[in-house]
Short mmCIF file of C-alpha atoms in Angstrom, two decimals:
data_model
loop_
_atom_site.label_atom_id
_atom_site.label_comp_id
_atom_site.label_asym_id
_atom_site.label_seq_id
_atom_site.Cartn_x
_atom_site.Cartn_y
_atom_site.Cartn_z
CA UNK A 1 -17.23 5.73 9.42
CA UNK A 2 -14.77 3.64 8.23
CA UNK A 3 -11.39 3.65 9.74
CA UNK A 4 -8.21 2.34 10.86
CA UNK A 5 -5.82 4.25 13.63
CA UNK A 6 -2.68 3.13 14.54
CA UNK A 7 -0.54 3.62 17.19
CA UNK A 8 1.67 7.01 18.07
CA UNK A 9 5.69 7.37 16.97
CA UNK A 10 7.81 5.06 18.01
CA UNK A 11 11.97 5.94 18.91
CA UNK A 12 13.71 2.72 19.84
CA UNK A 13 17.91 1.94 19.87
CA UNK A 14 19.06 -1.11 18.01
CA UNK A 15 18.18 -4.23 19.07
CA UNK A 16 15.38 -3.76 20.86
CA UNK A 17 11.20 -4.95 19.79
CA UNK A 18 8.90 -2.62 18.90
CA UNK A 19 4.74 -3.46 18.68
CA UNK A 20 2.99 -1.17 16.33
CA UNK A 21 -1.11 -1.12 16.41
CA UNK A 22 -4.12 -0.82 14.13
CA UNK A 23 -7.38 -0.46 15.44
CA UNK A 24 -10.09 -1.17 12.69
CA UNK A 25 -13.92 0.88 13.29
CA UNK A 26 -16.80 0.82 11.50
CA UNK A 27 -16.91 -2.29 9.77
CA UNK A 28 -16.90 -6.03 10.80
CA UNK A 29 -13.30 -6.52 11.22
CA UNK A 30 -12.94 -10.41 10.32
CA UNK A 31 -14.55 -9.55 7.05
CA UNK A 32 -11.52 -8.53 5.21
CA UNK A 33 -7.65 -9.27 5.32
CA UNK A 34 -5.16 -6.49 6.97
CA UNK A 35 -2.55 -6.11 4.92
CA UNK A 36 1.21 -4.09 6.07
CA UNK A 37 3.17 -1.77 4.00
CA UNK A 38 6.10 -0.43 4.95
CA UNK A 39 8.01 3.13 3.36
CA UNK A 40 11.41 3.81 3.84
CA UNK A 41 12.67 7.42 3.61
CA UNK A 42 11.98 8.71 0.60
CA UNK A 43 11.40 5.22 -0.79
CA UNK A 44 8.66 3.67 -2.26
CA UNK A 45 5.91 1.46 -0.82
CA UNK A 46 7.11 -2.26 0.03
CA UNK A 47 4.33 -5.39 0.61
CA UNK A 48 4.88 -6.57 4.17
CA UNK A 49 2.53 -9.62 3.99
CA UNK A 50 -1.10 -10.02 5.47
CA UNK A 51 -3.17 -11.76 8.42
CA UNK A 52 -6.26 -13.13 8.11
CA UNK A 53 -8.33 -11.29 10.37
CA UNK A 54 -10.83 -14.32 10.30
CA UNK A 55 -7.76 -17.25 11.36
CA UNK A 56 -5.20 -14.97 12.70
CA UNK A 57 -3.08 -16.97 9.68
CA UNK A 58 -0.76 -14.70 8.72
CA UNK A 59 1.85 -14.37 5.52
CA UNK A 60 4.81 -12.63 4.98
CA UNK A 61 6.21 -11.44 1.96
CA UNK A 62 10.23 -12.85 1.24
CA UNK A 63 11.96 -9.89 3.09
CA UNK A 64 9.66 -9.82 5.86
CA UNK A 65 10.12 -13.41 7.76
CA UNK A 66 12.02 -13.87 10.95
CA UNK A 67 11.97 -10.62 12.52
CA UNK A 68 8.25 -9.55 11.78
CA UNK A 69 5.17 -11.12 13.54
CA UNK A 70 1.52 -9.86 12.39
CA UNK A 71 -0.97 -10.56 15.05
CA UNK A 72 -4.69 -10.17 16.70
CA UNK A 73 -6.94 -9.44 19.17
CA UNK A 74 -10.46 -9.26 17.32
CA UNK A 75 -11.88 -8.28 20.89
CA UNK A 76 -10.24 -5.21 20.28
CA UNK A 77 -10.96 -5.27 16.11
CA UNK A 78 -7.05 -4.69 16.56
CA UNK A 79 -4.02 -5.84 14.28
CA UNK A 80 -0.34 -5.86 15.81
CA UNK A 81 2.96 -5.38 13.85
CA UNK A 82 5.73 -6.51 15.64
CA UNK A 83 9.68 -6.11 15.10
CA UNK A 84 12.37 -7.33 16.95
CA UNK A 85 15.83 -7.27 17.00
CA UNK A 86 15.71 -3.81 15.45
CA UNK A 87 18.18 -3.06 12.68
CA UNK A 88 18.62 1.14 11.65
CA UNK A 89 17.16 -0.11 8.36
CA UNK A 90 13.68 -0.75 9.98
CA UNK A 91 13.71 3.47 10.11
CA UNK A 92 9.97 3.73 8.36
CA UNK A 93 6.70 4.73 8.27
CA UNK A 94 4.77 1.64 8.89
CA UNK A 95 1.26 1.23 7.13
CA UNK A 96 -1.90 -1.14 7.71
CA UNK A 97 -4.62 -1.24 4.96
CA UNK A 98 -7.82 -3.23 4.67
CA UNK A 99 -7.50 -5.85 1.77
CA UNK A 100 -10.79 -6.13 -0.57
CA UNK A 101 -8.87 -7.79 -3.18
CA UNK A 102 -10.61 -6.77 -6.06
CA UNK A 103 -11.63 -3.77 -4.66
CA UNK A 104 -7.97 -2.75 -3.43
CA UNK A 105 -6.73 -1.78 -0.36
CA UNK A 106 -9.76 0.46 0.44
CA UNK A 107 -8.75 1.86 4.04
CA UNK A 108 -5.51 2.93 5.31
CA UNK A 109 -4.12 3.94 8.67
CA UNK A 110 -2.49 6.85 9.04
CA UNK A 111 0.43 5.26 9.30
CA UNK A 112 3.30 4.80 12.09
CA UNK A 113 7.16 6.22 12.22
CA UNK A 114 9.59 3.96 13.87
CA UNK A 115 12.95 5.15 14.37
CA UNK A 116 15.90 3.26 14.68
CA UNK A 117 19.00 4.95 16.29
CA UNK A 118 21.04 4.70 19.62
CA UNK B 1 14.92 -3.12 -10.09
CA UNK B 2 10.64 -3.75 -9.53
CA UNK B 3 8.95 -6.53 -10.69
CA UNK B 4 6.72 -3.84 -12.02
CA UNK B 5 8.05 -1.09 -13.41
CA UNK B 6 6.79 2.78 -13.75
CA UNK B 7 8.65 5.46 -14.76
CA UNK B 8 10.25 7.63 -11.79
CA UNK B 9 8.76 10.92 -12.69
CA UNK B 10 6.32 12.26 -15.15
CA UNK B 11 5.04 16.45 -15.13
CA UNK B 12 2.74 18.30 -16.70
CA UNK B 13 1.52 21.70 -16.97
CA UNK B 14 -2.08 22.37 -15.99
CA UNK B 15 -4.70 21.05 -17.91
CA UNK B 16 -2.88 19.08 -19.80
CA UNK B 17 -3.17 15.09 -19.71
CA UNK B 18 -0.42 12.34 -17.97
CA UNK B 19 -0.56 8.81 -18.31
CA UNK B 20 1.54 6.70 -15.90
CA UNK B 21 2.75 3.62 -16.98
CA UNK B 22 2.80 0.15 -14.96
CA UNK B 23 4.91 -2.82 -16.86
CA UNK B 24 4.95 -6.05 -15.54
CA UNK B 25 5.04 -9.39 -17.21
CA UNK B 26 3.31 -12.66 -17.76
CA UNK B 27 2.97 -13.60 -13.97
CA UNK B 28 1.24 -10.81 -13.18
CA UNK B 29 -0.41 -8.28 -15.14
CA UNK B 30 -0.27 -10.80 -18.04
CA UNK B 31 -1.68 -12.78 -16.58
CA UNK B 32 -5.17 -11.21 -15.61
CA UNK B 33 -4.55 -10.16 -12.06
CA UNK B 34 -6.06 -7.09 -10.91
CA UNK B 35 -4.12 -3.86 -11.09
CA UNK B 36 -4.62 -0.96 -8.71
CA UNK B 37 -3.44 2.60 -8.41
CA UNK B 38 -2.70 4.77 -5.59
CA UNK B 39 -2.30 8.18 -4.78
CA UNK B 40 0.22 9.63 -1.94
CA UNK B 41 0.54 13.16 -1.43
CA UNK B 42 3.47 14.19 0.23
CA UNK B 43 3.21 13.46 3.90
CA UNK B 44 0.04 11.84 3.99
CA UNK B 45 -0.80 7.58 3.96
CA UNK B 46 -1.73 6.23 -0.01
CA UNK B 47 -5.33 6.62 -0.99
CA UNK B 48 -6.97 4.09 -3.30
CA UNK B 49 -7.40 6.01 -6.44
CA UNK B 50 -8.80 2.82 -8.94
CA UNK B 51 -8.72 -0.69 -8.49
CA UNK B 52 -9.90 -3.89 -10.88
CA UNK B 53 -7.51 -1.73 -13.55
CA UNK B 54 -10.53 0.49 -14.38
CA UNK B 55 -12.43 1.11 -11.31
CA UNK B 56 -12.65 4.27 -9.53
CA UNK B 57 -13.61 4.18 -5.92
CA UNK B 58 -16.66 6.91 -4.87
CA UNK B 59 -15.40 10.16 -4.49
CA UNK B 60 -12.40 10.10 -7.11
CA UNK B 61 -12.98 12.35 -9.64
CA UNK B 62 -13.52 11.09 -13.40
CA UNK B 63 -10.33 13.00 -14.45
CA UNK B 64 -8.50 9.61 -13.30
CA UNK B 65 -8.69 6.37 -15.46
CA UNK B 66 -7.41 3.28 -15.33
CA UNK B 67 -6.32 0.67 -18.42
CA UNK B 68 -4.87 -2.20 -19.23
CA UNK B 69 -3.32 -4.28 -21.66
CA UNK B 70 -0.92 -7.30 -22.49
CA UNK B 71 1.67 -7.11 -19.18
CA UNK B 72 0.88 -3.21 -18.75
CA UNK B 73 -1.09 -0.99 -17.03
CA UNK B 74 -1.85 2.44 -17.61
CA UNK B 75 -3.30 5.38 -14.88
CA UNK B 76 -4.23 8.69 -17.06
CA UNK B 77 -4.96 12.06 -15.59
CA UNK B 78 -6.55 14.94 -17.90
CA UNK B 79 -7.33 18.04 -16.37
CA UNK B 80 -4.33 18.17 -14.57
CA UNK B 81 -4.23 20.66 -11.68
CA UNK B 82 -1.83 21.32 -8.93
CA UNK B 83 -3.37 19.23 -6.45
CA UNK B 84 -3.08 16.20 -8.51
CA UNK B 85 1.04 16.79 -7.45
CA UNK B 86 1.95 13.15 -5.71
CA UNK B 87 3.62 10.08 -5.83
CA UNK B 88 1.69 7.16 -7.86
CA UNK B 89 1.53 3.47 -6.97
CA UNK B 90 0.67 0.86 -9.18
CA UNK B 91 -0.03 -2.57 -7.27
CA UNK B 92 -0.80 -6.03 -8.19
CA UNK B 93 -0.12 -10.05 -7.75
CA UNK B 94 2.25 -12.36 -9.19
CA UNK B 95 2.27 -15.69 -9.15
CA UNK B 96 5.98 -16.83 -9.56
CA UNK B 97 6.11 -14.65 -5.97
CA UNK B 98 2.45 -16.11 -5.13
CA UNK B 99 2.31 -12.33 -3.51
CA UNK B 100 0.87 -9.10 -3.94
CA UNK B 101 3.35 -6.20 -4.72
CA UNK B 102 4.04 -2.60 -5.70
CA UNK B 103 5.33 -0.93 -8.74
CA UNK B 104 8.26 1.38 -7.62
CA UNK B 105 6.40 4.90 -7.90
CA UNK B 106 5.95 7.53 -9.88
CA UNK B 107 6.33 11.14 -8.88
CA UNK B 108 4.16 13.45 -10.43
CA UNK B 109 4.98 16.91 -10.98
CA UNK B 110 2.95 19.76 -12.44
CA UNK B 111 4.72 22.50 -13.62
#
């Protein structure tokens, strides 16, 4: 079936990178755009940006350039978030989702908790 | 402050009917974009619940519906039952951002 599974909890102090995975099954994965979410603590649901899973092109949304880097490795039908230079404010559950643009965002990972804290 | 805006929180008792409102302006909703809604129960990753403003994805029962019109967007519920007890996400594009976004959430609470 159709699926995406990202990678395990993440605990990291400030400053430092962290590399968050989602590994896409059951589908063709340069068929359809990932797209990253990210949810704050008891906050709502914010639009990272996207990569095209076909180019490896990616695009992030206003708040999300500099310190985030969306990546591939369509050997591995695998999307990477990256953050570095972690702030306390990056404490979230981060979220991948397959775009079908008129269809929505179809497919979600289960999602990934980074923690920020020394 | 969202570029589209829901309410915070909306209840109902059980059976009754909800509607969830989604207001955005002419660079988005206005304009013809797509809008979908999403479902997030508490602890759990969003779940598609209709997109192309009416849609409902296989599997999502016909108690959910979708609307549109002008710059807002509507997500009703009848039938309510205490399951239906989430957070709500409206989402669409704009194109003074020339990105996709989300509408700030509504919690859902059935009493």
């Amino acid at each position: 079936q159709v699926q995406l599974v990202q990678s395990g909890s993440e605990l990291k102090n400030p400053g430092a990178s962290v590399k968050v995975s989602c590994k896409a099954s059951g589908y063709t994965f340069s068929t359809y755009a990932m797209i990253w979410v990210r949810q704050a603590p008891g906050q709502g649901l914010e639009w990272m940006g996207w990569i095209n899973t076909n180019t490896g092109n990616p695009t992030y949304a206003q708040d999300f350039t500099g310190r985030f880097v969306f990546s591939l490795d369509t050997s591995l039908s695998t999307t990477f978030l990256q953050i570095s230079s972690l702030k306390a404010e990056d404490t979230a559950v981060y979220y991948c989702a397959r775009n079908r643009g008129h269809y929505g965002l179809d497919v979600w990972g289960q999602g990934t908790t980074v923690t920020v804290s020394s | 402050q969202s570029v589209l805006t829901q309410p915070p929180s909306v209840s109902g008792a059980p059976g009754q009917r909800v509607t969830i409102s989604c207001t955005g302006s002419s660079s988005n909703i206005g304009a013809g974009y797509d809008v979908h809604w999403y479902q997030q129960l508490p602890g759990t990753a969003p779940k598609l619940l209709i997109y192309g403003d009416s849609n409902r994805p296989s599997g999502v029962p016909d108690r959910f519906s979708g609307s549109k019109s002008g710059t807002s967007a509507s997500l009703a519920i009848t039938g309510l039952q205490a399951e239906d007890e989430a957070d709500y996400y409206c989402q669409s594009y704009d194109s003074t951002l020339s990105d996709r976004l989300f509408g700030g959430g509504t919690k859902l609470t059935v009493l």
